[in-house]
XYZ file of C-alpha atoms in Angstrom:
534
model
C -126.989 67.540 18.141
C -124.161 67.460 15.600
C -121.907 64.441 15.878
C -118.284 64.643 16.256
C -117.659 63.055 12.760
C -119.820 65.726 11.223
C -117.938 68.815 12.934
C -116.088 70.934 10.493
C -112.239 70.706 9.990
C -109.852 73.803 9.622
C -108.597 73.754 6.132
C -105.546 75.725 7.172
C -104.144 72.859 9.397
C -102.170 71.020 6.664
C -100.677 74.590 5.685
C -99.476 75.258 8.979
C -97.781 71.900 9.331
C -96.080 72.241 5.921
C -94.794 75.695 7.018
C -93.341 74.310 10.047
C -91.451 71.536 7.970
C -90.565 74.291 5.565
C -89.133 76.518 8.358
C -87.239 73.616 10.201
C -85.825 72.541 6.738
C -84.730 76.097 6.075
C -82.948 76.345 9.504
C -81.127 73.180 8.958
C -80.058 74.581 5.536
C -78.706 77.509 7.230
C -77.175 75.721 9.871
C -75.458 73.379 7.501
C -74.448 76.359 5.393
C -72.797 78.071 8.305
C -71.223 74.876 9.286
C -69.831 74.196 5.888
C -68.591 77.836 5.763
C -66.834 77.563 9.108
C -65.264 74.228 7.635
C -64.010 76.255 4.767
C -62.839 78.838 6.829
C -60.781 76.477 9.194
C -59.476 74.739 6.076
C -58.076 78.017 4.836
C -56.150 78.953 8.153
C -52.554 79.148 7.602
C -50.392 76.361 9.549
C -47.181 77.800 10.330
C -44.218 75.569 11.265
C -41.851 78.475 12.206
C -39.760 76.689 14.949
C -37.135 74.192 14.121
C -37.465 72.493 17.199
C -34.571 69.637 16.613
C -32.148 72.634 15.724
C -33.061 74.462 18.932
C -32.497 71.414 20.653
C -29.072 70.611 19.065
C -28.096 74.321 19.838
C -28.841 73.798 23.693
C -26.221 70.715 23.895
C -22.947 71.340 25.308
C -20.230 71.470 22.733
C -16.612 70.274 22.901
C -13.891 72.984 22.923
C -11.733 70.622 20.855
C -11.976 67.158 19.386
C -10.423 65.415 22.357
C -12.902 66.874 24.574
C -15.725 64.483 23.070
C -16.431 61.288 24.923
C -18.546 59.582 22.443
C -15.996 58.752 19.783
C -13.887 56.994 22.618
C -16.824 55.484 24.251
C -17.932 54.057 20.973
C -14.349 52.554 20.153
C -14.368 50.919 23.556
C -17.898 49.384 23.024
C -16.507 48.018 19.663
C -13.530 46.429 21.250
C -15.727 44.701 23.784
C -17.782 43.021 21.030
C -20.707 45.465 20.590
C -22.369 45.570 17.087
C -25.319 47.433 15.999
C -25.443 48.841 19.843
C -25.410 45.681 21.756
C -22.870 43.030 22.851
C -22.420 40.404 20.382
C -21.930 37.399 22.802
C -25.468 36.302 24.042
C -23.942 34.495 27.086
C -22.157 37.628 28.506
C -25.195 39.678 27.826
C -27.086 37.271 30.089
C -24.360 37.310 32.789
C -24.566 41.234 32.999
C -25.875 41.939 36.596
C -24.530 38.809 38.180
C -22.647 38.993 41.143
C -19.561 36.786 42.485
C -21.062 33.455 43.583
C -23.668 33.226 40.921
C -23.604 30.649 38.444
C -22.815 32.693 35.509
C -20.372 34.770 37.278
C -17.661 32.677 35.750
C -18.515 33.467 32.290
C -18.739 37.151 33.277
C -15.298 37.397 35.106
C -13.495 35.372 32.389
C -14.904 38.035 29.666
C -14.041 40.844 32.028
C -10.244 39.679 32.250
C -10.228 39.361 28.356
C -11.621 42.892 28.112
C -9.268 44.939 30.536
C -7.929 47.212 27.852
C -11.285 48.165 26.580
C -12.825 48.729 29.857
C -9.680 51.005 30.638
C -10.337 52.914 27.702
C -13.965 53.282 28.770
C -12.884 54.788 31.894
C -10.640 57.085 30.323
C -13.286 58.281 28.020
C -15.676 59.121 31.151
C -13.038 61.644 32.199
C -13.611 63.883 29.175
C -15.676 67.064 29.688
C -18.618 66.372 27.335
C -20.355 63.451 25.647
C -21.206 64.769 22.355
C -23.196 62.447 20.733
C -24.443 63.699 17.346
C -27.996 63.956 18.155
C -30.254 64.356 14.925
C -27.068 65.443 13.151
C -24.801 64.086 10.636
C -23.386 61.029 11.847
C -19.969 59.671 10.988
C -19.531 56.562 9.006
C -18.009 54.916 12.010
C -21.393 55.795 13.947
C -23.606 54.276 11.085
C -21.729 51.006 11.020
C -21.709 50.819 14.858
C -25.414 51.343 14.806
C -26.934 50.083 11.902
C -24.119 47.863 10.152
C -21.940 48.811 7.107
C -24.762 47.844 4.793
C -27.747 49.628 6.310
C -29.442 52.266 4.080
C -28.821 55.942 4.609
C -31.801 57.260 6.283
C -33.534 60.130 4.400
C -33.296 63.527 5.875
C -36.765 64.853 7.257
C -37.727 68.468 6.284
C -38.634 70.116 9.653
C -41.046 72.325 8.005
C -43.103 69.311 6.884
C -46.344 69.400 9.088
C -46.894 65.734 8.537
C -43.683 65.009 10.316
C -42.933 65.073 14.363
C -39.064 65.153 14.213
C -38.824 65.674 18.048
C -40.768 62.613 18.608
C -38.844 60.742 16.097
C -35.276 61.679 17.643
C -33.399 58.482 18.059
C -31.016 58.283 20.899
C -29.459 54.961 20.631
C -26.319 55.921 22.820
C -28.718 55.642 25.896
C -29.020 51.702 25.420
C -25.037 51.491 24.787
C -24.533 53.641 28.095
C -26.752 51.545 30.386
C -24.973 48.328 28.915
C -21.558 50.203 29.622
C -22.642 51.053 32.974
C -23.369 47.494 34.071
C -20.231 46.373 32.294
C -18.064 48.801 34.712
C -20.091 47.738 37.690
C -19.275 44.092 36.995
C -15.570 44.984 36.699
C -15.984 46.957 39.761
C -16.971 43.592 41.559
C -14.192 41.586 39.862
C -11.617 44.118 41.095
C -12.924 43.709 44.522
C -12.810 40.017 44.362
C -8.885 40.389 43.349
C -8.290 43.076 46.156
C -7.853 45.936 43.662
C -9.579 48.714 45.314
C -8.290 51.330 43.147
C -9.701 49.797 40.001
C -12.957 49.158 41.611
C -12.916 53.118 42.625
C -12.090 53.970 39.236
C -14.921 51.974 37.884
C -17.327 53.687 40.343
C -16.118 57.059 39.447
C -16.471 56.282 35.586
C -20.076 55.024 36.409
C -21.015 58.264 37.944
C -19.126 60.173 35.094
C -21.064 58.174 32.463
C -24.588 59.142 33.974
C -23.621 62.649 33.620
C -22.700 62.399 30.085
C -26.065 60.846 29.402
C -27.989 63.532 31.075
C -26.568 66.095 28.505
C -29.296 67.917 26.786
C -31.915 67.511 29.596
C -34.300 65.339 27.747
C -36.417 63.000 29.880
C -35.377 59.719 28.523
C -31.804 60.740 28.959
C -32.521 61.749 32.903
C -34.317 58.506 33.525
C -31.364 56.557 31.847
C -28.758 58.528 33.875
C -30.737 57.582 36.973
C -30.942 53.996 36.089
C -27.102 53.898 35.762
C -26.552 55.628 39.101
C -28.995 53.232 40.697
C -26.467 50.535 39.609
C -23.549 52.668 41.021
C -25.220 52.934 44.512
C -26.173 49.600 44.758
C -22.641 48.437 43.847
C -21.068 50.609 46.384
C -23.493 49.482 49.347
C -22.942 45.821 48.341
C -19.296 46.423 48.174
C -19.276 47.806 51.826
C -21.291 44.806 53.034
C -19.011 42.414 51.213
C -15.551 43.245 51.334
C -14.894 46.814 52.418
C -11.348 45.689 53.301
C -10.492 45.843 49.690
C -10.461 49.820 49.732
C -8.338 52.258 51.641
C -9.671 55.147 53.590
C -8.767 57.444 50.849
C -10.523 55.440 48.214
C -13.701 55.462 50.281
C -13.641 58.992 50.330
C -13.080 59.370 46.780
C -16.209 57.251 46.224
C -18.351 59.531 48.442
C -17.101 62.677 46.360
C -17.914 60.853 43.180
C -21.451 59.862 44.447
C -22.101 63.556 45.178
C -20.383 64.540 41.833
C -23.655 65.300 40.114
C -24.017 69.053 39.117
C -26.826 70.821 41.049
C -28.452 71.516 37.522
C -28.923 67.804 37.166
C -30.280 67.203 40.438
C -33.822 67.850 39.487
C -36.014 67.003 36.541
C -35.733 69.727 34.005
C -38.980 69.739 31.299
C -37.667 72.203 28.764
C -37.255 69.660 26.137
C -40.284 68.099 26.754
C -42.041 71.688 26.486
C -40.116 71.909 23.057
C -41.354 68.857 21.950
C -44.985 69.541 22.815
C -44.679 73.077 20.896
C -43.343 71.249 18.041
C -46.398 68.974 17.820
C -48.669 71.986 18.540
C -47.552 74.157 15.774
C -48.082 71.078 13.262
C -51.702 70.261 14.466
C -52.892 74.152 15.002
C -53.387 77.050 12.726
C -51.612 80.149 13.612
C -53.166 83.682 13.799
C -50.046 85.383 14.356
C -51.013 86.367 17.600
C -50.004 83.263 19.496
C -53.380 81.442 19.094
C -55.214 79.335 16.587
C -57.584 76.452 15.823
C -57.072 72.525 15.966
C -57.075 71.546 12.490
C -55.235 68.302 12.065
C -54.959 66.752 8.589
C -55.848 63.336 7.043
C -51.963 62.972 6.642
C -51.818 63.338 10.609
C -54.434 60.984 11.431
C -51.882 58.056 11.048
C -49.440 59.680 13.582
C -52.205 60.500 15.930
C -53.227 56.915 15.827
C -50.004 55.521 16.357
C -49.092 57.744 19.174
C -52.320 57.162 20.869
C -51.521 53.177 20.815
C -48.969 53.969 23.441
C -50.263 56.854 25.094
C -52.613 57.635 28.130
C -55.529 57.229 25.650
C -54.665 53.616 24.619
C -57.857 51.566 24.953
C -60.054 54.877 25.785
C -61.657 54.894 22.273
C -64.467 57.162 23.561
C -61.963 59.824 24.451
C -60.896 60.232 20.779
C -64.254 60.583 19.325
C -64.809 64.085 19.491
C -61.296 65.049 18.598
C -61.324 62.667 15.595
C -64.149 64.508 14.093
C -61.477 67.177 13.471
C -59.946 64.775 10.768
C -63.074 64.853 8.541
C -63.433 68.042 6.816
C -66.828 68.714 7.046
C -67.039 67.778 10.493
C -63.786 69.486 11.507
C -65.866 72.463 13.056
C -66.854 70.022 16.016
C -63.459 68.742 16.693
C -62.210 72.544 16.504
C -64.473 73.813 18.962
C -64.452 70.947 21.420
C -60.437 70.927 21.568
C -58.737 73.951 23.292
C -57.240 76.372 21.286
C -53.542 76.857 20.767
C -52.676 79.322 23.295
C -54.784 77.502 25.909
C -53.279 74.406 25.061
C -49.706 75.576 25.500
C -50.295 77.607 28.616
C -51.923 74.537 30.156
C -49.030 72.157 29.434
C -46.331 74.880 30.366
C -48.195 75.373 33.840
C -48.354 71.638 34.635
C -44.642 70.934 33.718
C -43.557 74.026 35.593
C -45.497 72.860 38.746
C -43.854 69.666 38.530
C -40.234 71.107 38.295
C -40.830 73.303 41.367
C -42.118 69.975 43.228
C -38.932 68.162 42.456
C -36.810 69.662 45.245
C -36.731 67.795 48.681
C -36.474 64.463 50.134
C -38.698 61.354 48.517
C -41.581 62.026 51.128
C -41.669 65.658 50.683
C -41.845 65.172 46.915
C -44.246 62.363 47.223
C -46.341 64.664 49.073
C -46.301 67.504 46.579
C -46.754 65.390 43.415
C -49.646 63.190 44.780
C -52.331 65.871 44.432
C -50.919 66.803 41.190
C -50.984 63.464 39.878
C -54.780 63.053 41.312
C -55.696 66.292 39.315
C -54.310 64.660 35.901
C -55.934 61.386 36.806
C -59.134 63.213 37.238
C -58.759 65.233 33.854
C -57.998 61.947 32.226
C -61.018 59.999 33.624
C -63.187 62.828 32.211
C -64.263 62.376 28.522
C -64.877 66.202 28.193
C -61.617 67.275 29.815
C -59.508 64.582 27.653
C -61.203 66.149 24.635
C -60.309 69.751 25.460
C -56.713 68.725 26.496
C -56.571 66.354 23.595
C -52.767 66.865 22.662
C -51.778 66.942 26.310
C -53.520 63.712 26.979
C -51.900 62.290 23.846
C -48.258 63.171 24.407
C -48.072 63.732 28.167
C -45.704 60.976 29.706
C -45.540 59.931 33.496
C -43.964 62.997 34.554
C -44.896 62.613 38.305
C -43.228 59.473 38.401
C -40.080 61.006 36.880
C -39.904 63.681 39.472
C -40.195 61.150 42.395
C -37.596 58.972 40.892
C -35.191 62.118 40.957
C -35.613 62.564 44.534
C -35.018 58.674 45.304
C -32.015 59.001 43.389
C -30.577 61.785 45.495
C -31.467 59.811 48.542
C -29.987 56.476 47.275
C -26.556 58.308 46.649
C -26.657 59.783 50.107
C -27.544 56.383 51.558
C -24.396 54.840 49.862
C -22.271 57.741 51.194
C -23.705 57.037 54.680
C -22.964 53.291 54.351
C -19.246 54.542 53.538
C -19.301 56.728 56.495
C -20.354 53.906 58.638
C -17.512 51.699 57.394
C -15.141 54.676 58.157
C -16.538 55.106 61.679
C -15.942 51.283 62.401
C -12.445 51.428 61.117
C -11.638 54.344 63.314
C -13.359 53.465 66.479
C -13.476 49.607 66.402
C -17.370 49.521 66.738
C -20.367 50.542 64.863
C -22.040 54.051 65.130
C -24.961 54.271 67.588
C -26.478 57.112 66.153
C -26.777 59.139 62.892
C -24.810 61.869 64.547
C -21.790 59.753 65.030
C -21.606 59.663 61.446
C -21.391 63.360 60.523
C -17.594 63.768 60.703
C -17.320 60.790 58.169
C -20.147 62.079 55.913
C -18.888 65.481 54.834
C -20.497 67.086 58.150
C -23.991 65.696 57.509
C -25.896 63.361 60.165
C -27.897 61.141 57.673
C -31.511 61.723 57.918
C -34.281 59.344 56.992
C -35.609 60.467 53.587
C -38.977 58.704 54.253
C -39.767 60.290 57.779
C -38.945 63.023 60.228
C -35.646 62.530 61.983
C -32.481 60.647 61.698
C -31.865 57.381 60.041
C -32.176 54.379 62.396
C -29.406 51.897 63.671
C -29.117 48.829 65.496
C -26.487 46.303 66.543
C -27.441 42.588 67.500
C -26.511 39.074 67.097
C -26.562 39.301 63.444
C -24.502 42.493 63.295
C -25.214 46.187 62.313
C -27.619 47.465 60.356
C -28.793 50.921 59.259
C -32.582 51.492 57.736
C -34.975 53.953 56.388
C -38.723 53.219 57.417
C -39.364 53.103 53.530
C -41.891 54.801 51.391
C -44.815 53.180 53.666
C -43.663 55.169 56.599
C -43.818 52.254 59.280
C -40.967 51.153 61.046
C -40.621 47.328 60.868
C -37.062 47.340 62.588
C -35.080 46.948 59.423
C -35.270 43.090 59.526
C -32.633 41.678 57.205
C -33.359 38.107 56.265
C -30.808 35.498 57.630
C -30.871 33.945 53.793
C -31.589 34.693 50.373
C -34.595 32.563 50.326
C -38.044 34.520 49.882
C -40.571 34.733 52.797
C -42.030 37.186 55.237
C -38.718 38.142 56.702
C -37.458 39.273 53.144
C -40.663 41.175 52.590
C -40.029 43.264 55.704
C -36.688 45.009 54.050
C -35.654 45.737 50.692
C -32.267 47.329 49.022
C -34.779 49.180 46.998
C -35.529 52.745 48.044
C -39.078 53.021 46.739
C -40.199 49.689 47.514
C -44.175 49.584 48.085
C -45.853 47.529 50.902
C -47.384 44.500 49.575
C -49.503 41.666 50.760
C -50.132 43.431 53.907
C -46.444 43.737 54.942
C -44.719 47.101 55.180
C -41.199 47.157 53.804
C -38.164 49.124 55.307
C -35.425 50.294 53.192
C -32.293 48.785 54.593
C -29.223 50.920 54.016
C -26.384 48.963 55.135
C -26.145 45.448 56.895
C -22.521 44.399 56.564
C -22.631 40.347 56.713
C -19.357 39.781 54.509
C -21.556 38.458 51.636
C -23.743 39.424 48.900
C -26.709 37.428 49.905
C -29.367 40.263 50.002
C -28.590 41.714 46.636
C -29.939 40.996 43.329
C -29.070 43.519 40.285
């Protein structure tokens, strides 16, 4: 018998092992060579910055037919006369008091300032009547503009070469007039309450008309941030009108009340819904700098080291903030030798642009309708986007979109709420006109049609007309609110917080909290401003 230790060994076994190692090494060398060749290929792909997006945006802005048609210079001079410098009011006490109402502790400071600045406020009202705002967006500012925003000693900013792919000029657009407009809107609203306090309904009406015109000026150019600021200014207008109707409607004549209705409905149809054309232009401007261009609308994701800092800074405030894992694969594209991995993981140029275009157009199409209808349309869209964001593979594939996409669904809903809020304020005016005519409050929405442009007010958060009731506390008119549950439009007896306050709100988009549903009370005249907080 031959023992196991004495069995002969195969002398070819070591050679087969070495052949396997050599074959694996050869395959690795070939793979690395192919990888390196692809990296070199990507590095030689042309990146063509062929669209001056900023100039295209400037070309889309309305132009004044003559110098005196431009509102911005007149707004600027009015703001300077009020004590604005470098874009904000110089007087901190007045800044703190803006938004306060008659009866508040700081109203005395604000009313004294308003009286001292009547000429400047009148100039702002006059400026609002001009056809276009004509703020010099991304253009050569006048010396007066530079001094106003930056101070006379501020350095002149260096011009940006739009062909430099290391820049993102559309994202770097500065729109300082927007914060000035918000401040001016609040000043005009404060003056409206001061005029009502003095029994001057005409001045208060002109203030409301100026606020609405200012909001239209702000929306010029259809950039999303401009639309959002315009809606914020109109939110001040609608709240001011409704509060005025509840407080001292006797300050206004019937003709002035009808003028306010016309003003609240003066927003052009083109501005009633979100338009994302400029957001698409911003996205296209970024894509053309981060992608190669094969001349046929497609290309590879090939960012440079110079753009690394740009992406990191944008990611710090984007949907990817705190999601480091979402950046791992795309970040490989920044390393020349590993660029092929990132370039194959991230969607190509054409697919990226088409995906963003389809998403934004879907949201634009969802914008029409009542808040209830719009919310129903955007909820599945938002859910799909959230699912895309929560999936690491999808985040990587649509990397540019994940990085640069703002909260568009919320903006679309805000536009619907803006429309509903203005109609609610018009209905409050209609209720007051009905009361003057019939010496009683309306019993149904149909009663208001004749005083509301022929429209019976409907509940924007539910099927059917707006709800109304009269009890020992007085008349009230309400919507069931975003939660869709009718709590009877309860109005708190005082301005102290509590469960009763939680049942109603002056805000049209108030969510349900702490197990309590929230009605949106359109109108509850009590002769005071107790339920209002601006």
